Amino acid sequence: MEPFSDQFMEFHPIHGINVRLDHSGTQATRIESFANGVCFSKHPLKPGEIFLIEIEDKELGWCGHLRVGLTARDPKSLEVVPEYSIPDLTELGDSWVFAITRNHNKIIEEAEVPGAGEGGLAGGHRLGWGEAENGAGGQEGGNNTRPKAFFTDTHLYIDSIRIPRDKLVGRSRPGRYSHILDDLYKTNTLPPTARRSRIGVLYVPKGQNLADMHIVINGEDMGASAKGIPASQPLYAVVDVFAATKCVRIVQVEYGFSSLQTLCRKAIQKYIVHRMAIDWLELPEALKHYCKYE
């Protein structure tokens, strides 16, 4: 099943007090401190619809990184936006948030979860916070299984959900070493917390009005970070621009038929060594810019 989305993704106008949105509502920047950076999607997500963001800027001197997840709470119903997504928002209930770390984001599912009843866990069962860093919560690098070769599939498959892979993988800023860095993004060699990494959250229906929350990092599914989420109520994406993460922007994902620009870009990229060679082609500057930066 390929989800169909006809809405332009934006951040909700209600957000943490340290967040500043750009004029399009697609870029969120934490302007001071390290907290009060909680943001929400403007509209509830549809089943299988990914809310995808790219890390635009980072800030040295803080411990911790981006946090993403889902909430069943309408942002307009909040008297005040919590200072932290973890634990402030999650302790309110009906919210499931996962902390993105440098090395430990892959969910290792247990054969049997204690206390799991038939049909899932009421209120959702959190499989992991994602808080463990190097040397904690498992073996070094043990939770991130990285592919040996570049992605060859045009879509990412999560159960019955099919998501176009074109926009899921981040790319470096155009420069001398772009072709090398781009390959590192494709193979998930760079840390998920690096600039230009793309991180998405979605929920996958599991029947009986329940769903699993999945985190996708640079085109790779990290597994179900929360199971048995009640899916009978609207679910909003949560993005906490926290600590070392300074600025993020939403990446629009095209479902179904690709736009003419996207088709042109794919055709051009098929016949070039790396994207900096686009500068040598006799193309409109706007199309060159689109091919290099997206």
PDB file of C-alpha atoms in Angstrom:
ATOM      1  CA  MET A   1       0.000   0.000   0.000  1.00  0.00           C
ATOM      2  CA  GLU A   2       1.372   3.368  -1.016  1.00  0.00           C
ATOM      3  CA  PRO A   3      -0.099   6.213   1.056  1.00  0.00           C
ATOM      4  CA  PHE A   4      -1.516   9.131  -0.879  1.00  0.00           C
ATOM      5  CA  SER A   5      -0.899  12.593   0.524  1.00  0.00           C
ATOM      6  CA  ASP A   6      -2.381  15.737  -0.997  1.00  0.00           C
ATOM      7  CA  GLN A   7      -1.320  18.055   1.802  1.00  0.00           C
ATOM      8  CA  PHE A   8       1.776  20.227   2.035  1.00  0.00           C
ATOM      9  CA  MET A   9       3.669  19.323   5.206  1.00  0.00           C
ATOM     10  CA  GLU A  10       4.189  22.178   7.670  1.00  0.00           C
ATOM     11  CA  PHE A  11       4.975  22.682  11.324  1.00  0.00           C
ATOM     12  CA  HIS A  12       2.103  23.606  13.635  1.00  0.00           C
ATOM     13  CA  PRO A  13       1.993  27.292  14.648  1.00  0.00           C
ATOM     14  CA  ILE A  14       1.915  26.084  18.268  1.00  0.00           C
ATOM     15  CA  HIS A  15       5.421  25.127  19.380  1.00  0.00           C
ATOM     16  CA  GLY A  16       8.042  25.579  22.107  1.00  0.00           C
ATOM     17  CA  ILE A  17       8.894  29.121  23.157  1.00  0.00           C
ATOM     18  CA  ASN A  18      12.466  28.863  21.836  1.00  0.00           C
ATOM     19  CA  VAL A  19      11.381  27.846  18.316  1.00  0.00           C
ATOM     20  CA  ARG A  20      11.213  30.184  15.352  1.00  0.00           C
ATOM     21  CA  LEU A  21       9.517  29.026  12.145  1.00  0.00           C
ATOM     22  CA  ASP A  22      10.366  30.453   8.724  1.00  0.00           C
ATOM     23  CA  HIS A  23       7.735  32.112   6.536  1.00  0.00           C
ATOM     24  CA  SER A  24       6.829  28.792   4.853  1.00  0.00           C
ATOM     25  CA  GLY A  25       6.330  26.956   8.140  1.00  0.00           C
ATOM     26  CA  THR A  26       8.712  24.210   6.988  1.00  0.00           C
ATOM     27  CA  GLN A  27      11.895  25.180   8.853  1.00  0.00           C
ATOM     28  CA  ALA A  28      12.194  25.224  12.640  1.00  0.00           C
ATOM     29  CA  THR A  29      15.146  26.826  14.432  1.00  0.00           C
ATOM     30  CA  ARG A  30      15.813  26.844  18.168  1.00  0.00           C
ATOM     31  CA  ILE A  31      16.947  30.397  18.798  1.00  0.00           C
ATOM     32  CA  GLU A  32      18.369  30.011  22.324  1.00  0.00           C
ATOM     33  CA  SER A  33      19.078  27.575  25.162  1.00  0.00           C
ATOM     34  CA  PHE A  34      18.912  23.807  24.529  1.00  0.00           C
ATOM     35  CA  ALA A  35      15.250  23.079  25.384  1.00  0.00           C
ATOM     36  CA  ASN A  36      11.736  24.384  24.644  1.00  0.00           C
ATOM     37  CA  GLY A  37      12.169  23.240  21.062  1.00  0.00           C
ATOM     38  CA  VAL A  38       9.152  20.933  20.769  1.00  0.00           C
ATOM     39  CA  CYS A  39       7.301  21.174  17.423  1.00  0.00           C
ATOM     40  CA  PHE A  40       4.324  19.347  15.923  1.00  0.00           C
ATOM     41  CA  SER A  41       3.015  18.643  12.439  1.00  0.00           C
ATOM     42  CA  LYS A  42       0.323  21.088  11.401  1.00  0.00           C
ATOM     43  CA  HIS A  43      -2.058  18.262  10.479  1.00  0.00           C
ATOM     44  CA  PRO A  44      -2.481  14.689  11.738  1.00  0.00           C
ATOM     45  CA  LEU A  45      -0.624  12.065   9.736  1.00  0.00           C
ATOM     46  CA  LYS A  46      -2.419   9.544   7.567  1.00  0.00           C
ATOM     47  CA  PRO A  47      -1.613   5.814   7.922  1.00  0.00           C
ATOM     48  CA  GLY A  48       1.758   5.147   6.314  1.00  0.00           C
ATOM     49  CA  GLU A  49       2.412   8.838   5.679  1.00  0.00           C
ATOM     50  CA  ILE A  50       5.929   9.857   6.686  1.00  0.00           C
ATOM     51  CA  PHE A  51       6.804  13.163   8.344  1.00  0.00           C
ATOM     52  CA  LEU A  52      10.347  13.648   7.080  1.00  0.00           C
ATOM     53  CA  ILE A  53      12.808  16.270   8.300  1.00  0.00           C
ATOM     54  CA  GLU A  54      16.423  17.078   7.495  1.00  0.00           C
ATOM     55  CA  ILE A  55      18.961  18.354  10.025  1.00  0.00           C
ATOM     56  CA  GLU A  56      19.992  21.773   8.720  1.00  0.00           C
ATOM     57  CA  ASP A  57      22.218  23.052  11.489  1.00  0.00           C
ATOM     58  CA  LYS A  58      23.804  21.924  14.749  1.00  0.00           C
ATOM     59  CA  GLU A  59      25.133  23.686  17.839  1.00  0.00           C
ATOM     60  CA  LEU A  60      28.242  22.601  19.703  1.00  0.00           C
ATOM     61  CA  GLY A  61      28.439  22.399  23.462  1.00  0.00           C
ATOM     62  CA  TRP A  62      25.227  20.495  24.198  1.00  0.00           C
ATOM     63  CA  CYS A  63      24.714  16.829  25.049  1.00  0.00           C
ATOM     64  CA  GLY A  64      21.794  15.151  23.266  1.00  0.00           C
ATOM     65  CA  HIS A  65      20.228  15.291  19.833  1.00  0.00           C
ATOM     66  CA  LEU A  66      16.976  15.385  17.887  1.00  0.00           C
ATOM     67  CA  ARG A  67      13.887  13.591  19.219  1.00  0.00           C
ATOM     68  CA  VAL A  68      10.978  12.471  17.056  1.00  0.00           C
ATOM     69  CA  GLY A  69       7.710  10.640  17.580  1.00  0.00           C
ATOM     70  CA  LEU A  70       3.934  10.811  17.594  1.00  0.00           C
ATOM     71  CA  THR A  71       1.271  12.261  19.853  1.00  0.00           C
ATOM     72  CA  ALA A  72      -2.484  11.808  20.011  1.00  0.00           C
ATOM     73  CA  ARG A  73      -2.796  15.189  21.725  1.00  0.00           C
ATOM     74  CA  ASP A  74      -3.993  18.035  19.527  1.00  0.00           C
ATOM     75  CA  PRO A  75      -1.382  20.810  19.983  1.00  0.00           C
ATOM     76  CA  LYS A  76      -4.242  23.308  20.350  1.00  0.00           C
ATOM     77  CA  SER A  77      -5.399  21.449  23.449  1.00  0.00           C
ATOM     78  CA  LEU A  78      -2.112  22.050  25.299  1.00  0.00           C
ATOM     79  CA  GLU A  79      -2.221  24.820  27.900  1.00  0.00           C
ATOM     80  CA  VAL A  80       1.524  25.166  27.461  1.00  0.00           C
ATOM     81  CA  VAL A  81       3.958  23.331  25.193  1.00  0.00           C
ATOM     82  CA  PRO A  82       6.172  21.097  27.376  1.00  0.00           C
ATOM     83  CA  GLU A  83       9.803  22.107  27.792  1.00  0.00           C
ATOM     84  CA  TYR A  84      10.990  18.627  26.804  1.00  0.00           C
ATOM     85  CA  SER A  85       9.391  15.924  24.679  1.00  0.00           C
ATOM     86  CA  ILE A  86      11.085  13.355  26.952  1.00  0.00           C
ATOM     87  CA  PRO A  87       9.905  13.089  29.677  1.00  0.00           C
ATOM     88  CA  ASP A  88       7.507  16.084  29.912  1.00  0.00           C
ATOM     89  CA  LEU A  89       5.329  15.356  26.874  1.00  0.00           C
ATOM     90  CA  THR A  90       5.442  11.565  27.172  1.00  0.00           C
ATOM     91  CA  GLU A  91       4.417  11.704  30.837  1.00  0.00           C
ATOM     92  CA  LEU A  92       1.215  13.505  29.828  1.00  0.00           C
ATOM     93  CA  GLY A  93       0.202  10.260  28.112  1.00  0.00           C
ATOM     94  CA  ASP A  94      -0.814   9.483  24.517  1.00  0.00           C
ATOM     95  CA  SER A  95       2.638  10.458  23.225  1.00  0.00           C
ATOM     96  CA  TRP A  96       5.500   8.257  21.989  1.00  0.00           C
ATOM     97  CA  VAL A  97       8.858   9.912  21.392  1.00  0.00           C
ATOM     98  CA  PHE A  98      12.241   8.436  20.473  1.00  0.00           C
ATOM     99  CA  ALA A  99      15.646  10.107  20.956  1.00  0.00           C
ATOM    100  CA  ILE A 100      17.966   9.885  17.953  1.00  0.00           C
ATOM    101  CA  THR A 101      21.547   9.023  18.916  1.00  0.00           C
ATOM    102  CA  ARG A 102      24.814   8.635  17.030  1.00  0.00           C
ATOM    103  CA  ASN A 103      24.910   4.834  17.158  1.00  0.00           C
ATOM    104  CA  HIS A 104      21.955   3.129  18.821  1.00  0.00           C
ATOM    105  CA  ASN A 105      18.703   3.657  16.926  1.00  0.00           C
ATOM    106  CA  LYS A 106      17.897   0.203  15.564  1.00  0.00           C
ATOM    107  CA  ILE A 107      15.177  -1.549  17.557  1.00  0.00           C
ATOM    108  CA  ILE A 108      16.002  -5.125  18.493  1.00  0.00           C
ATOM    109  CA  GLU A 109      12.650  -6.782  19.059  1.00  0.00           C
ATOM    110  CA  GLU A 110      12.322  -9.356  21.802  1.00  0.00           C
ATOM    111  CA  ALA A 111      10.762 -12.707  21.028  1.00  0.00           C
ATOM    112  CA  GLU A 112       8.105 -12.018  23.613  1.00  0.00           C
ATOM    113  CA  VAL A 113       7.240  -8.782  25.365  1.00  0.00           C
ATOM    114  CA  PRO A 114       6.160  -9.385  28.972  1.00  0.00           C
ATOM    115  CA  GLY A 115       2.622  -8.303  29.703  1.00  0.00           C
ATOM    116  CA  ALA A 116       1.549  -8.110  26.087  1.00  0.00           C
ATOM    117  CA  GLY A 117      -2.074  -9.012  25.766  1.00  0.00           C
ATOM    118  CA  GLU A 118      -3.934 -10.209  22.746  1.00  0.00           C
ATOM    119  CA  GLY A 119      -4.202  -7.559  20.036  1.00  0.00           C
ATOM    120  CA  GLY A 120      -1.386  -5.345  21.381  1.00  0.00           C
ATOM    121  CA  LEU A 121      -0.746  -3.223  24.427  1.00  0.00           C
ATOM    122  CA  ALA A 122      -3.297  -0.693  25.610  1.00  0.00           C
ATOM    123  CA  GLY A 123      -2.014   2.843  25.165  1.00  0.00           C
ATOM    124  CA  GLY A 124       1.041   1.715  23.213  1.00  0.00           C
ATOM    125  CA  HIS A 125       4.183  -0.060  24.376  1.00  0.00           C
ATOM    126  CA  ARG A 126       7.472   1.791  24.056  1.00  0.00           C
ATOM    127  CA  LEU A 127      10.258  -0.502  22.893  1.00  0.00           C
ATOM    128  CA  GLY A 128      13.061   1.978  23.451  1.00  0.00           C
ATOM    129  CA  TRP A 129      13.912   5.601  24.180  1.00  0.00           C
ATOM    130  CA  GLY A 130      16.967   5.595  21.945  1.00  0.00           C
ATOM    131  CA  GLU A 131      18.884   7.350  24.737  1.00  0.00           C
ATOM    132  CA  ALA A 132      21.934   5.066  24.910  1.00  0.00           C
ATOM    133  CA  GLU A 133      25.109   6.505  23.388  1.00  0.00           C
ATOM    134  CA  ASN A 134      28.521   4.941  22.743  1.00  0.00           C
ATOM    135  CA  GLY A 135      29.393   2.273  25.294  1.00  0.00           C
ATOM    136  CA  ALA A 136      25.915   2.267  26.857  1.00  0.00           C
ATOM    137  CA  GLY A 137      22.826   0.189  26.277  1.00  0.00           C
ATOM    138  CA  GLY A 138      24.561  -2.476  24.219  1.00  0.00           C
ATOM    139  CA  GLN A 139      27.693  -3.278  22.265  1.00  0.00           C
ATOM    140  CA  GLU A 140      29.496  -0.605  20.297  1.00  0.00           C
ATOM    141  CA  GLY A 141      27.565   0.001  17.105  1.00  0.00           C
ATOM    142  CA  GLY A 142      25.532  -3.135  17.717  1.00  0.00           C
ATOM    143  CA  ASN A 143      22.120  -1.576  17.146  1.00  0.00           C
ATOM    144  CA  ASN A 144      22.743  -0.018  13.727  1.00  0.00           C
ATOM    145  CA  THR A 145      23.057  -2.671  11.051  1.00  0.00           C
ATOM    146  CA  ARG A 146      24.351  -0.859   8.000  1.00  0.00           C
ATOM    147  CA  PRO A 147      23.886  -2.130   4.434  1.00  0.00           C
ATOM    148  CA  LYS A 148      26.985  -3.226   2.538  1.00  0.00           C
ATOM    149  CA  ALA A 149      25.858  -1.825  -0.816  1.00  0.00           C
ATOM    150  CA  PHE A 150      24.020   1.211  -2.093  1.00  0.00           C
ATOM    151  CA  PHE A 151      20.241   1.178  -2.156  1.00  0.00           C
ATOM    152  CA  THR A 152      18.875  -0.307  -5.346  1.00  0.00           C
ATOM    153  CA  ASP A 153      15.142  -0.393  -4.570  1.00  0.00           C
ATOM    154  CA  THR A 154      13.069   2.592  -5.622  1.00  0.00           C
ATOM    155  CA  HIS A 155      10.820   2.228  -2.556  1.00  0.00           C
ATOM    156  CA  LEU A 156      11.162   1.481   1.133  1.00  0.00           C
ATOM    157  CA  TYR A 157       8.806  -1.273   2.305  1.00  0.00           C
ATOM    158  CA  ILE A 158       7.524  -1.416   5.889  1.00  0.00           C
ATOM    159  CA  ASP A 159       4.948  -4.198   6.169  1.00  0.00           C
ATOM    160  CA  SER A 160       2.298  -3.237   3.603  1.00  0.00           C
ATOM    161  CA  ILE A 161       3.466   0.390   3.384  1.00  0.00           C
ATOM    162  CA  ARG A 162       5.490   1.503   0.349  1.00  0.00           C
ATOM    163  CA  ILE A 163       7.355   4.833   0.495  1.00  0.00           C
ATOM    164  CA  PRO A 164       9.315   6.359  -2.434  1.00  0.00           C
ATOM    165  CA  ARG A 165      12.986   6.279  -1.460  1.00  0.00           C
ATOM    166  CA  ASP A 166      13.942   9.274  -3.625  1.00  0.00           C
ATOM    167  CA  LYS A 167      13.651  11.847  -0.828  1.00  0.00           C
ATOM    168  CA  LEU A 168      14.486   9.641   2.164  1.00  0.00           C
ATOM    169  CA  VAL A 169      18.272   9.819   1.877  1.00  0.00           C
ATOM    170  CA  GLY A 170      20.088  13.040   2.771  1.00  0.00           C
ATOM    171  CA  ARG A 171      22.752  14.562   0.564  1.00  0.00           C
ATOM    172  CA  SER A 172      25.676  16.836   1.327  1.00  0.00           C
ATOM    173  CA  ARG A 173      25.861  20.472   0.374  1.00  0.00           C
ATOM    174  CA  PRO A 174      27.260  20.811  -3.169  1.00  0.00           C
ATOM    175  CA  GLY A 175      31.044  20.980  -3.018  1.00  0.00           C
ATOM    176  CA  ARG A 176      34.329  19.381  -3.937  1.00  0.00           C
ATOM    177  CA  TYR A 177      33.659  16.168  -2.015  1.00  0.00           C
ATOM    178  CA  SER A 178      29.898  15.885  -2.584  1.00  0.00           C
ATOM    179  CA  HIS A 179      30.134  12.621  -4.510  1.00  0.00           C
ATOM    180  CA  ILE A 180      32.055  10.996  -1.641  1.00  0.00           C
ATOM    181  CA  LEU A 181      29.823  12.324   1.118  1.00  0.00           C
ATOM    182  CA  ASP A 182      26.650  11.367  -0.776  1.00  0.00           C
ATOM    183  CA  ASP A 183      27.777   7.734  -0.867  1.00  0.00           C
ATOM    184  CA  LEU A 184      28.349   7.867   2.898  1.00  0.00           C
ATOM    185  CA  TYR A 185      24.771   9.080   3.417  1.00  0.00           C
ATOM    186  CA  LYS A 186      23.422   6.330   1.172  1.00  0.00           C
ATOM    187  CA  THR A 187      25.153   3.596   3.159  1.00  0.00           C
ATOM    188  CA  ASN A 188      24.316   5.162   6.556  1.00  0.00           C
ATOM    189  CA  THR A 189      28.031   5.441   7.319  1.00  0.00           C
ATOM    190  CA  LEU A 190      27.700   8.943   8.735  1.00  0.00           C
ATOM    191  CA  PRO A 191      26.024   9.359  12.142  1.00  0.00           C
ATOM    192  CA  PRO A 192      22.229   9.892  11.976  1.00  0.00           C
ATOM    193  CA  THR A 193      22.810  13.095  13.958  1.00  0.00           C
ATOM    194  CA  ALA A 194      25.012  14.631  11.232  1.00  0.00           C
ATOM    195  CA  ARG A 195      23.962  17.644   9.185  1.00  0.00           C
ATOM    196  CA  ARG A 196      21.879  16.708   6.128  1.00  0.00           C
ATOM    197  CA  SER A 197      20.680  13.443   7.676  1.00  0.00           C
ATOM    198  CA  ARG A 198      17.005  12.820   6.980  1.00  0.00           C
ATOM    199  CA  ILE A 199      14.839  11.360   9.703  1.00  0.00           C
ATOM    200  CA  GLY A 200      11.174  10.466   9.407  1.00  0.00           C
ATOM    201  CA  VAL A 201       8.378   9.125  11.579  1.00  0.00           C
ATOM    202  CA  LEU A 202       5.215   7.275  10.533  1.00  0.00           C
ATOM    203  CA  TYR A 203       2.731   4.780  11.875  1.00  0.00           C
ATOM    204  CA  VAL A 204       1.781   1.454  10.331  1.00  0.00           C
ATOM    205  CA  PRO A 205      -1.743   0.080  10.953  1.00  0.00           C
ATOM    206  CA  LYS A 206      -1.790  -3.324  12.651  1.00  0.00           C
ATOM    207  CA  GLY A 207      -5.533  -3.966  12.907  1.00  0.00           C
ATOM    208  CA  GLN A 208      -8.023  -3.532  15.765  1.00  0.00           C
ATOM    209  CA  ASN A 209      -7.418   0.253  15.668  1.00  0.00           C
ATOM    210  CA  LEU A 210      -3.785  -0.236  16.690  1.00  0.00           C
ATOM    211  CA  ALA A 211      -0.554   0.798  14.990  1.00  0.00           C
ATOM    212  CA  ASP A 212       3.225   0.644  15.308  1.00  0.00           C
ATOM    213  CA  MET A 213       5.439   3.730  15.177  1.00  0.00           C
ATOM    214  CA  HIS A 214       8.479   3.477  12.902  1.00  0.00           C
ATOM    215  CA  ILE A 215      11.515   5.738  12.634  1.00  0.00           C
ATOM    216  CA  VAL A 216      13.290   5.963   9.249  1.00  0.00           C
ATOM    217  CA  ILE A 217      16.864   7.280   9.099  1.00  0.00           C
ATOM    218  CA  ASN A 218      18.427   8.045   5.710  1.00  0.00           C
ATOM    219  CA  GLY A 219      16.208   5.553   3.948  1.00  0.00           C
ATOM    220  CA  GLU A 220      16.569   2.718   6.477  1.00  0.00           C
ATOM    221  CA  ASP A 221      13.738   1.534   8.719  1.00  0.00           C
ATOM    222  CA  MET A 222      14.889   1.391  12.351  1.00  0.00           C
ATOM    223  CA  GLY A 223      12.016  -0.917  13.330  1.00  0.00           C
ATOM    224  CA  ALA A 224       8.958  -0.414  15.516  1.00  0.00           C
ATOM    225  CA  SER A 225      10.023   1.919  18.333  1.00  0.00           C
ATOM    226  CA  ALA A 226       6.500   1.841  19.794  1.00  0.00           C
ATOM    227  CA  LYS A 227       3.880  -0.900  19.408  1.00  0.00           C
ATOM    228  CA  GLY A 228       0.158  -1.031  19.995  1.00  0.00           C
ATOM    229  CA  ILE A 229      -0.463   2.709  19.609  1.00  0.00           C
ATOM    230  CA  PRO A 230      -4.197   3.537  19.528  1.00  0.00           C
ATOM    231  CA  ALA A 231      -4.817   4.602  15.924  1.00  0.00           C
ATOM    232  CA  SER A 232      -8.519   5.449  16.256  1.00  0.00           C
ATOM    233  CA  GLN A 233      -7.631   9.071  17.090  1.00  0.00           C
ATOM    234  CA  PRO A 234      -5.611  11.599  15.042  1.00  0.00           C
ATOM    235  CA  LEU A 235      -1.832  11.246  15.452  1.00  0.00           C
ATOM    236  CA  TYR A 236       0.459  14.268  15.041  1.00  0.00           C
ATOM    237  CA  ALA A 237       4.191  14.102  14.402  1.00  0.00           C
ATOM    238  CA  VAL A 238       6.464  15.400  17.170  1.00  0.00           C
ATOM    239  CA  VAL A 239       9.886  16.918  16.454  1.00  0.00           C
ATOM    240  CA  ASP A 240      11.973  18.141  19.379  1.00  0.00           C
ATOM    241  CA  VAL A 241      14.768  20.431  18.151  1.00  0.00           C
ATOM    242  CA  PHE A 242      16.842  19.543  21.186  1.00  0.00           C
ATOM    243  CA  ALA A 243      20.387  20.270  22.429  1.00  0.00           C
ATOM    244  CA  ALA A 244      22.977  19.718  19.660  1.00  0.00           C
ATOM    245  CA  THR A 245      20.291  19.904  16.946  1.00  0.00           C
ATOM    246  CA  LYS A 246      19.779  23.577  16.101  1.00  0.00           C
ATOM    247  CA  CYS A 247      17.634  23.688  12.969  1.00  0.00           C
ATOM    248  CA  VAL A 248      15.540  21.247  10.913  1.00  0.00           C
ATOM    249  CA  ARG A 249      13.462  21.560   7.762  1.00  0.00           C
ATOM    250  CA  ILE A 250      10.615  19.451   6.401  1.00  0.00           C
ATOM    251  CA  VAL A 251      11.260  17.450   3.242  1.00  0.00           C
ATOM    252  CA  GLN A 252       8.159  16.964   1.105  1.00  0.00           C
ATOM    253  CA  VAL A 253       7.688  13.352  -0.033  1.00  0.00           C
ATOM    254  CA  GLU A 254       5.924  12.690  -3.323  1.00  0.00           C
ATOM    255  CA  TYR A 255       3.576   9.716  -3.395  1.00  0.00           C
ATOM    256  CA  GLY A 256       2.109   8.259  -6.556  1.00  0.00           C
ATOM    257  CA  PHE A 257       3.164  10.080  -9.739  1.00  0.00           C
ATOM    258  CA  SER A 258       6.389  12.073  -9.558  1.00  0.00           C
ATOM    259  CA  SER A 259       6.454  15.720 -10.572  1.00  0.00           C
ATOM    260  CA  LEU A 260       8.007  16.757 -13.902  1.00  0.00           C
ATOM    261  CA  GLN A 261      10.933  18.308 -11.997  1.00  0.00           C
ATOM    262  CA  THR A 262      11.604  15.038 -10.196  1.00  0.00           C
ATOM    263  CA  LEU A 263      11.453  13.024 -13.415  1.00  0.00           C
ATOM    264  CA  CYS A 264      13.880  15.465 -15.092  1.00  0.00           C
ATOM    265  CA  ARG A 265      16.257  15.224 -12.132  1.00  0.00           C
ATOM    266  CA  LYS A 266      16.241  11.421 -12.184  1.00  0.00           C
ATOM    267  CA  ALA A 267      16.921  11.383 -15.935  1.00  0.00           C
ATOM    268  CA  ILE A 268      19.822  13.840 -15.576  1.00  0.00           C
ATOM    269  CA  GLN A 269      21.404  12.084 -12.601  1.00  0.00           C
ATOM    270  CA  LYS A 270      21.322   8.772 -14.440  1.00  0.00           C
ATOM    271  CA  TYR A 271      23.941   9.978 -16.913  1.00  0.00           C
ATOM    272  CA  ILE A 272      26.368  11.978 -14.762  1.00  0.00           C
ATOM    273  CA  VAL A 273      29.329  10.871 -12.637  1.00  0.00           C
ATOM    274  CA  HIS A 274      28.271  12.979  -9.641  1.00  0.00           C
ATOM    275  CA  ARG A 275      25.957  15.920  -9.199  1.00  0.00           C
ATOM    276  CA  MET A 276      28.644  18.636  -9.402  1.00  0.00           C
ATOM    277  CA  ALA A 277      28.970  17.710 -13.094  1.00  0.00           C
ATOM    278  CA  ILE A 278      25.528  19.273 -13.540  1.00  0.00           C
ATOM    279  CA  ASP A 279      27.263  22.667 -13.690  1.00  0.00           C
ATOM    280  CA  TRP A 280      28.765  21.685 -17.048  1.00  0.00           C
ATOM    281  CA  LEU A 281      25.392  20.938 -18.638  1.00  0.00           C
ATOM    282  CA  GLU A 282      23.447  23.440 -20.728  1.00  0.00           C
ATOM    283  CA  LEU A 283      20.395  23.568 -18.472  1.00  0.00           C
ATOM    284  CA  PRO A 284      18.330  26.358 -16.879  1.00  0.00           C
ATOM    285  CA  GLU A 285      19.956  27.533 -13.635  1.00  0.00           C
ATOM    286  CA  ALA A 286      16.782  26.793 -11.659  1.00  0.00           C
ATOM    287  CA  LEU A 287      16.859  23.149 -12.787  1.00  0.00           C
ATOM    288  CA  LYS A 288      20.586  22.864 -11.992  1.00  0.00           C
ATOM    289  CA  HIS A 289      19.922  24.188  -8.500  1.00  0.00           C
ATOM    290  CA  TYR A 290      17.085  21.718  -7.949  1.00  0.00           C
ATOM    291  CA  CYS A 291      19.164  18.771  -9.151  1.00  0.00           C
ATOM    292  CA  LYS A 292      22.108  19.632  -6.885  1.00  0.00           C
ATOM    293  CA  TYR A 293      20.398  20.630  -3.672  1.00  0.00           C
ATOM    294  CA  GLU A 294      17.473  18.241  -3.290  1.00  0.00           C
TER     295      GLU A 294
END
